[in-house]
Amino acid sequence: MDVVLPCLDEAEALPRVLDRIPPGWRALVVDNGSTDGSADIARALGATVVHEARRGFGAACHAGLTAATADIVCFCDCDATLDPADLVPFVERIRAGEADLVLGRRRARSLRAWPLHARTGNLALARLLRRRTGLRLHDLGPLRAARREPLLSLALTDRRSGYPLQMVVRAADAGWRIAEYEVPYGPRAGASKVTGTWRGTWQAVRDMSRVLAEPPVQEGARP
């Protein structure tokens, strides 16, 4: 199993995150221009490091997806808010044929873990997604798993904050079975690059709103 970990200056969180990778799984840390030695730390801790020069969350995620070789690929933030070990039941559901894409529904351990502005933005996007696709999802969080080849067939193009949402929208358009699985969500290590402020949150919402405005794309194959 490959776990894609998009990384931008996460030296503080990396040891905790990599320590929780399930045994036998491969960690793909995608360095997106870190200046704090994140890549060296990840490499020293046994992770495979992928370099992506183009800045953007989606750019890092997609670089990890293309570098992956496992049949099932997982995604997890690299800031210690989420536990990669929680991905095990995601993979089990996919292997059992119960779902094609499994998303983590975050349950905050504290208000500090998920500030009001970030929750508000997430709720707004979930409502827009329901209007666009009919999916009744509660969260568009970054913890997720799916088979690699069908993911590549979705031909995702967003390379910023809209990448996770575009994955869900195009999977829904292609008829994928999409499921949610509850996961604990804790405070991040270091400063957030996106949801740490109202401005960052609404910039992400703006990126994702553009994704929702795209017409349906039919390239994606059913797993």
mmCIF file of C-alpha atoms in Angstrom:
data_model
loop_
_atom_site.group_PDB
_atom_site.id
_atom_site.type_symbol
_atom_site.label_atom_id
_atom_site.label_comp_id
_atom_site.label_asym_id
_atom_site.label_seq_id
_atom_site.Cartn_x
_atom_site.Cartn_y
_atom_site.Cartn_z
ATOM 1 C CA MET A 1 0.000 0.000 0.000
ATOM 2 C CA ASP A 2 1.230 3.492 -0.812
ATOM 3 C CA VAL A 3 0.344 6.526 1.328
ATOM 4 C CA VAL A 4 0.771 9.921 -0.351
ATOM 5 C CA LEU A 5 1.775 12.648 2.112
ATOM 6 C CA PRO A 6 1.878 16.156 0.566
ATOM 7 C CA CYS A 7 4.466 18.116 2.507
ATOM 8 C CA LEU A 8 5.408 21.786 2.807
ATOM 9 C CA ASP A 9 7.563 22.634 5.838
ATOM 10 C CA GLU A 10 6.313 19.859 8.117
ATOM 11 C CA ALA A 11 9.572 19.033 9.934
ATOM 12 C CA GLU A 12 7.837 19.133 13.315
ATOM 13 C CA ALA A 13 5.032 16.756 12.364
ATOM 14 C CA LEU A 14 6.859 14.260 10.152
ATOM 15 C CA PRO A 15 8.260 11.986 12.884
ATOM 16 C CA ARG A 16 4.794 11.530 14.408
ATOM 17 C CA VAL A 17 3.114 10.942 11.052
ATOM 18 C CA LEU A 18 5.662 8.495 9.705
ATOM 19 C CA ASP A 19 5.708 6.561 12.973
ATOM 20 C CA ARG A 20 2.006 5.784 12.415
ATOM 21 C CA ILE A 21 2.300 4.374 8.886
ATOM 22 C CA PRO A 22 0.880 0.813 8.991
ATOM 23 C CA PRO A 23 3.526 -1.958 8.801
ATOM 24 C CA GLY A 24 4.355 -2.973 5.255
ATOM 25 C CA TRP A 25 2.948 0.220 3.728
ATOM 26 C CA ARG A 26 5.130 2.713 1.850
ATOM 27 C CA ALA A 27 5.137 6.409 2.755
ATOM 28 C CA LEU A 28 5.511 8.745 -0.226
ATOM 29 C CA VAL A 29 6.384 12.179 1.144
ATOM 30 C CA VAL A 30 5.908 14.714 -1.635
ATOM 31 C CA ASP A 31 8.096 17.707 -0.833
ATOM 32 C CA ASN A 32 6.499 20.820 -2.306
ATOM 33 C CA GLY A 33 9.367 23.249 -1.774
ATOM 34 C CA SER A 34 10.078 22.918 1.945
ATOM 35 C CA THR A 35 12.826 25.061 3.456
ATOM 36 C CA ASP A 36 12.914 23.446 6.907
ATOM 37 C CA GLY A 37 14.653 20.177 5.977
ATOM 38 C CA SER A 38 11.419 18.167 5.711
ATOM 39 C CA ALA A 39 12.711 16.081 2.802
ATOM 40 C CA ASP A 40 15.887 15.074 4.652
ATOM 41 C CA ILE A 41 13.918 14.174 7.777
ATOM 42 C CA ALA A 42 11.457 12.076 5.785
ATOM 43 C CA ARG A 43 14.252 10.254 3.979
ATOM 44 C CA ALA A 44 16.098 9.574 7.251
ATOM 45 C CA LEU A 45 12.899 8.090 8.698
ATOM 46 C CA GLY A 46 12.564 5.639 5.812
ATOM 47 C CA ALA A 47 10.056 7.423 3.586
ATOM 48 C CA THR A 48 10.328 7.657 -0.187
ATOM 49 C CA VAL A 49 10.687 11.345 -1.062
ATOM 50 C CA VAL A 50 9.151 12.748 -4.232
ATOM 51 C CA HIS A 51 9.946 16.339 -5.231
ATOM 52 C CA GLU A 52 7.266 18.517 -6.819
ATOM 53 C CA ALA A 53 8.474 21.987 -7.771
ATOM 54 C CA ARG A 54 5.081 23.356 -8.761
ATOM 55 C CA ARG A 55 3.470 24.794 -5.628
ATOM 56 C CA GLY A 56 -0.042 23.684 -4.730
ATOM 57 C CA PHE A 57 -1.757 21.004 -2.664
ATOM 58 C CA GLY A 58 -3.137 19.352 -5.773
ATOM 59 C CA ALA A 59 0.242 19.417 -7.483
ATOM 60 C CA ALA A 60 1.799 17.568 -4.537
ATOM 61 C CA CYS A 61 -1.033 15.032 -4.308
ATOM 62 C CA HIS A 62 -0.949 14.259 -8.011
ATOM 63 C CA ALA A 63 2.833 13.887 -8.037
ATOM 64 C CA GLY A 64 2.444 11.312 -5.275
ATOM 65 C CA LEU A 65 -0.304 9.503 -7.165
ATOM 66 C CA THR A 66 1.780 9.234 -10.323
ATOM 67 C CA ALA A 67 4.819 8.071 -8.326
ATOM 68 C CA ALA A 68 2.810 5.392 -6.508
ATOM 69 C CA THR A 69 2.946 1.788 -7.694
ATOM 70 C CA ALA A 70 0.516 0.025 -5.343
ATOM 71 C CA ASP A 71 -2.939 -1.030 -6.531
ATOM 72 C CA ILE A 72 -4.610 0.994 -3.764
ATOM 73 C CA VAL A 73 -3.338 4.482 -2.955
ATOM 74 C CA CYS A 74 -4.128 6.429 0.201
ATOM 75 C CA PHE A 75 -3.820 10.145 0.936
ATOM 76 C CA CYS A 76 -3.135 11.782 4.282
ATOM 77 C CA ASP A 77 -2.137 15.261 5.405
ATOM 78 C CA CYS A 78 1.389 15.545 6.757
ATOM 79 C CA ASP A 79 0.615 17.914 9.651
ATOM 80 C CA ALA A 80 -0.274 15.287 12.315
ATOM 81 C CA THR A 81 -3.976 16.230 12.390
ATOM 82 C CA LEU A 82 -4.840 12.791 11.033
ATOM 83 C CA ASP A 83 -3.516 9.327 11.814
ATOM 84 C CA PRO A 84 -2.458 7.299 8.747
ATOM 85 C CA ALA A 85 -3.182 4.126 10.726
ATOM 86 C CA ASP A 86 -6.876 5.039 10.454
ATOM 87 C CA LEU A 87 -6.624 4.251 6.728
ATOM 88 C CA VAL A 88 -6.588 0.483 7.359
ATOM 89 C CA PRO A 89 -10.402 0.095 7.361
ATOM 90 C CA PHE A 90 -10.612 2.316 4.274
ATOM 91 C CA VAL A 91 -8.444 -0.158 2.382
ATOM 92 C CA GLU A 92 -10.411 -3.112 3.734
ATOM 93 C CA ARG A 93 -13.666 -1.661 2.397
ATOM 94 C CA ILE A 94 -12.149 -1.167 -1.044
ATOM 95 C CA ARG A 95 -10.659 -4.657 -1.116
ATOM 96 C CA ALA A 96 -13.998 -6.128 -0.049
ATOM 97 C CA GLY A 97 -15.707 -4.372 -2.954
ATOM 98 C CA GLU A 98 -17.895 -2.250 -0.675
ATOM 99 C CA ALA A 99 -16.701 1.112 -2.018
ATOM 100 C CA ASP A 100 -14.565 2.609 -4.773
ATOM 101 C CA LEU A 101 -13.525 5.742 -2.885
ATOM 102 C CA VAL A 102 -13.493 6.045 0.902
ATOM 103 C CA LEU A 103 -13.277 9.451 2.582
ATOM 104 C CA GLY A 104 -12.512 10.264 6.193
ATOM 105 C CA ARG A 105 -15.293 12.143 7.992
ATOM 106 C CA ARG A 106 -13.369 14.201 10.529
ATOM 107 C CA ARG A 107 -14.470 14.304 14.153
ATOM 108 C CA ALA A 108 -12.607 17.115 15.883
ATOM 109 C CA ARG A 109 -11.037 16.361 19.249
ATOM 110 C CA SER A 110 -11.253 20.036 20.185
ATOM 111 C CA LEU A 111 -12.369 23.404 18.789
ATOM 112 C CA ARG A 112 -8.705 24.254 18.238
ATOM 113 C CA ALA A 113 -8.342 21.210 16.006
ATOM 114 C CA TRP A 114 -11.003 22.460 13.605
ATOM 115 C CA PRO A 115 -11.752 26.200 13.964
ATOM 116 C CA LEU A 116 -15.182 27.612 13.223
ATOM 117 C CA HIS A 117 -14.171 29.242 9.939
ATOM 118 C CA ALA A 118 -12.782 25.953 8.611
ATOM 119 C CA ARG A 119 -15.915 24.023 9.610
ATOM 120 C CA THR A 120 -18.116 26.680 8.035
ATOM 121 C CA GLY A 121 -16.228 26.501 4.752
ATOM 122 C CA ASN A 122 -16.387 22.703 4.743
ATOM 123 C CA LEU A 123 -20.151 22.740 5.378
ATOM 124 C CA ALA A 124 -20.711 25.203 2.542
ATOM 125 C CA LEU A 125 -18.776 23.005 0.138
ATOM 126 C CA ALA A 126 -20.627 19.872 1.223
ATOM 127 C CA ARG A 127 -23.926 21.597 0.410
ATOM 128 C CA LEU A 128 -22.663 22.741 -2.982
ATOM 129 C CA LEU A 129 -21.393 19.230 -3.701
ATOM 130 C CA ARG A 130 -24.806 17.762 -2.855
ATOM 131 C CA ARG A 131 -26.458 20.202 -5.248
ATOM 132 C CA ARG A 132 -23.970 19.325 -7.996
ATOM 133 C CA THR A 133 -23.822 15.517 -7.615
ATOM 134 C CA GLY A 134 -26.550 14.396 -5.222
ATOM 135 C CA LEU A 135 -23.949 12.979 -2.823
ATOM 136 C CA ARG A 136 -24.910 13.431 0.814
ATOM 137 C CA LEU A 137 -21.403 13.714 2.229
ATOM 138 C CA HIS A 138 -20.559 15.510 5.466
ATOM 139 C CA ASP A 139 -16.877 16.205 4.912
ATOM 140 C CA LEU A 140 -14.382 16.694 2.094
ATOM 141 C CA GLY A 141 -11.357 15.879 4.195
ATOM 142 C CA PRO A 142 -7.952 14.797 2.910
ATOM 143 C CA LEU A 143 -7.855 11.282 4.405
ATOM 144 C CA ARG A 144 -8.968 8.958 1.593
ATOM 145 C CA ALA A 145 -8.243 5.790 -0.373
ATOM 146 C CA ALA A 146 -8.997 4.407 -3.839
ATOM 147 C CA ARG A 147 -7.461 2.204 -6.515
ATOM 148 C CA ARG A 148 -4.617 3.884 -8.386
ATOM 149 C CA GLU A 149 -5.500 3.169 -12.030
ATOM 150 C CA PRO A 150 -9.124 4.329 -11.771
ATOM 151 C CA LEU A 151 -7.910 7.456 -9.963
ATOM 152 C CA LEU A 152 -5.560 8.232 -12.825
ATOM 153 C CA SER A 153 -8.397 7.675 -15.295
ATOM 154 C CA LEU A 154 -10.303 10.561 -13.686
ATOM 155 C CA ALA A 155 -7.781 12.874 -15.401
ATOM 156 C CA LEU A 156 -7.722 15.360 -12.520
ATOM 157 C CA THR A 157 -6.517 18.791 -13.588
ATOM 158 C CA ASP A 158 -6.749 21.014 -10.506
ATOM 159 C CA ARG A 159 -3.376 21.564 -8.858
ATOM 160 C CA ARG A 160 -4.477 23.794 -5.983
ATOM 161 C CA SER A 161 -6.983 23.431 -3.158
ATOM 162 C CA GLY A 162 -9.668 22.086 -5.475
ATOM 163 C CA TYR A 163 -7.902 18.771 -6.119
ATOM 164 C CA PRO A 164 -9.629 16.738 -3.358
ATOM 165 C CA LEU A 165 -13.047 18.034 -4.386
ATOM 166 C CA GLN A 166 -12.419 17.437 -8.080
ATOM 167 C CA MET A 167 -11.566 13.843 -7.226
ATOM 168 C CA VAL A 168 -14.962 13.386 -5.556
ATOM 169 C CA VAL A 169 -16.917 15.205 -8.276
ATOM 170 C CA ARG A 170 -15.366 13.262 -11.142
ATOM 171 C CA ALA A 171 -15.676 9.976 -9.254
ATOM 172 C CA ALA A 172 -19.377 10.703 -8.721
ATOM 173 C CA ASP A 173 -19.812 11.563 -12.413
ATOM 174 C CA ALA A 174 -18.195 8.225 -13.286
ATOM 175 C CA GLY A 175 -20.613 6.295 -11.056
ATOM 176 C CA TRP A 176 -18.198 5.391 -8.283
ATOM 177 C CA ARG A 177 -19.482 4.170 -4.931
ATOM 178 C CA ILE A 178 -18.284 6.762 -2.418
ATOM 179 C CA ALA A 179 -18.350 6.090 1.322
ATOM 180 C CA GLU A 180 -17.461 7.981 4.496
ATOM 181 C CA TYR A 181 -15.662 6.608 7.531
ATOM 182 C CA GLU A 182 -15.380 8.544 10.786
ATOM 183 C CA VAL A 183 -11.859 9.455 11.930
ATOM 184 C CA PRO A 184 -10.533 11.562 14.834
ATOM 185 C CA TYR A 185 -9.080 14.944 13.918
ATOM 186 C CA GLY A 186 -6.552 16.672 16.162
ATOM 187 C CA PRO A 187 -4.689 20.006 16.294
ATOM 188 C CA ARG A 188 -2.037 20.401 13.640
ATOM 189 C CA ALA A 189 1.665 20.828 14.264
ATOM 190 C CA GLY A 190 2.827 24.265 13.071
ATOM 191 C CA ALA A 191 0.860 26.894 11.150
ATOM 192 C CA SER A 192 -1.784 25.985 8.588
ATOM 193 C CA LYS A 193 -1.133 27.004 4.998
ATOM 194 C CA VAL A 194 -4.830 27.044 4.094
ATOM 195 C CA THR A 195 -7.391 26.862 6.892
ATOM 196 C CA GLY A 196 -5.488 28.766 9.573
ATOM 197 C CA THR A 197 -7.336 31.984 8.681
ATOM 198 C CA TRP A 198 -10.683 33.076 7.286
ATOM 199 C CA ARG A 199 -8.883 34.394 4.206
ATOM 200 C CA GLY A 200 -7.107 31.099 3.549
ATOM 201 C CA THR A 201 -10.310 29.150 4.086
ATOM 202 C CA TRP A 202 -12.346 31.225 1.668
ATOM 203 C CA GLN A 203 -9.598 31.162 -0.947
ATOM 204 C CA ALA A 204 -9.850 27.376 -0.778
ATOM 205 C CA VAL A 205 -13.636 27.596 -1.022
ATOM 206 C CA ARG A 206 -13.229 29.799 -4.103
ATOM 207 C CA ASP A 207 -10.911 27.238 -5.727
ATOM 208 C CA MET A 208 -13.370 24.473 -5.000
ATOM 209 C CA SER A 209 -16.349 26.491 -6.233
ATOM 210 C CA ARG A 210 -14.640 26.676 -9.617
ATOM 211 C CA VAL A 211 -14.377 22.892 -9.621
ATOM 212 C CA LEU A 212 -18.101 22.564 -8.905
ATOM 213 C CA ALA A 213 -18.873 24.860 -11.825
ATOM 214 C CA GLU A 214 -17.105 22.563 -14.299
ATOM 215 C CA PRO A 215 -19.339 20.539 -16.650
ATOM 216 C CA PRO A 216 -19.406 16.760 -16.104
ATOM 217 C CA VAL A 217 -16.383 14.911 -17.478
ATOM 218 C CA GLN A 218 -16.850 11.339 -18.653
ATOM 219 C CA GLU A 219 -13.250 10.068 -18.874
ATOM 220 C CA GLY A 220 -13.224 8.463 -15.451
ATOM 221 C CA ALA A 221 -13.567 4.697 -15.471
ATOM 222 C CA ARG A 222 -15.611 2.713 -12.979
ATOM 223 C CA PRO A 223 -13.236 0.676 -10.773
#
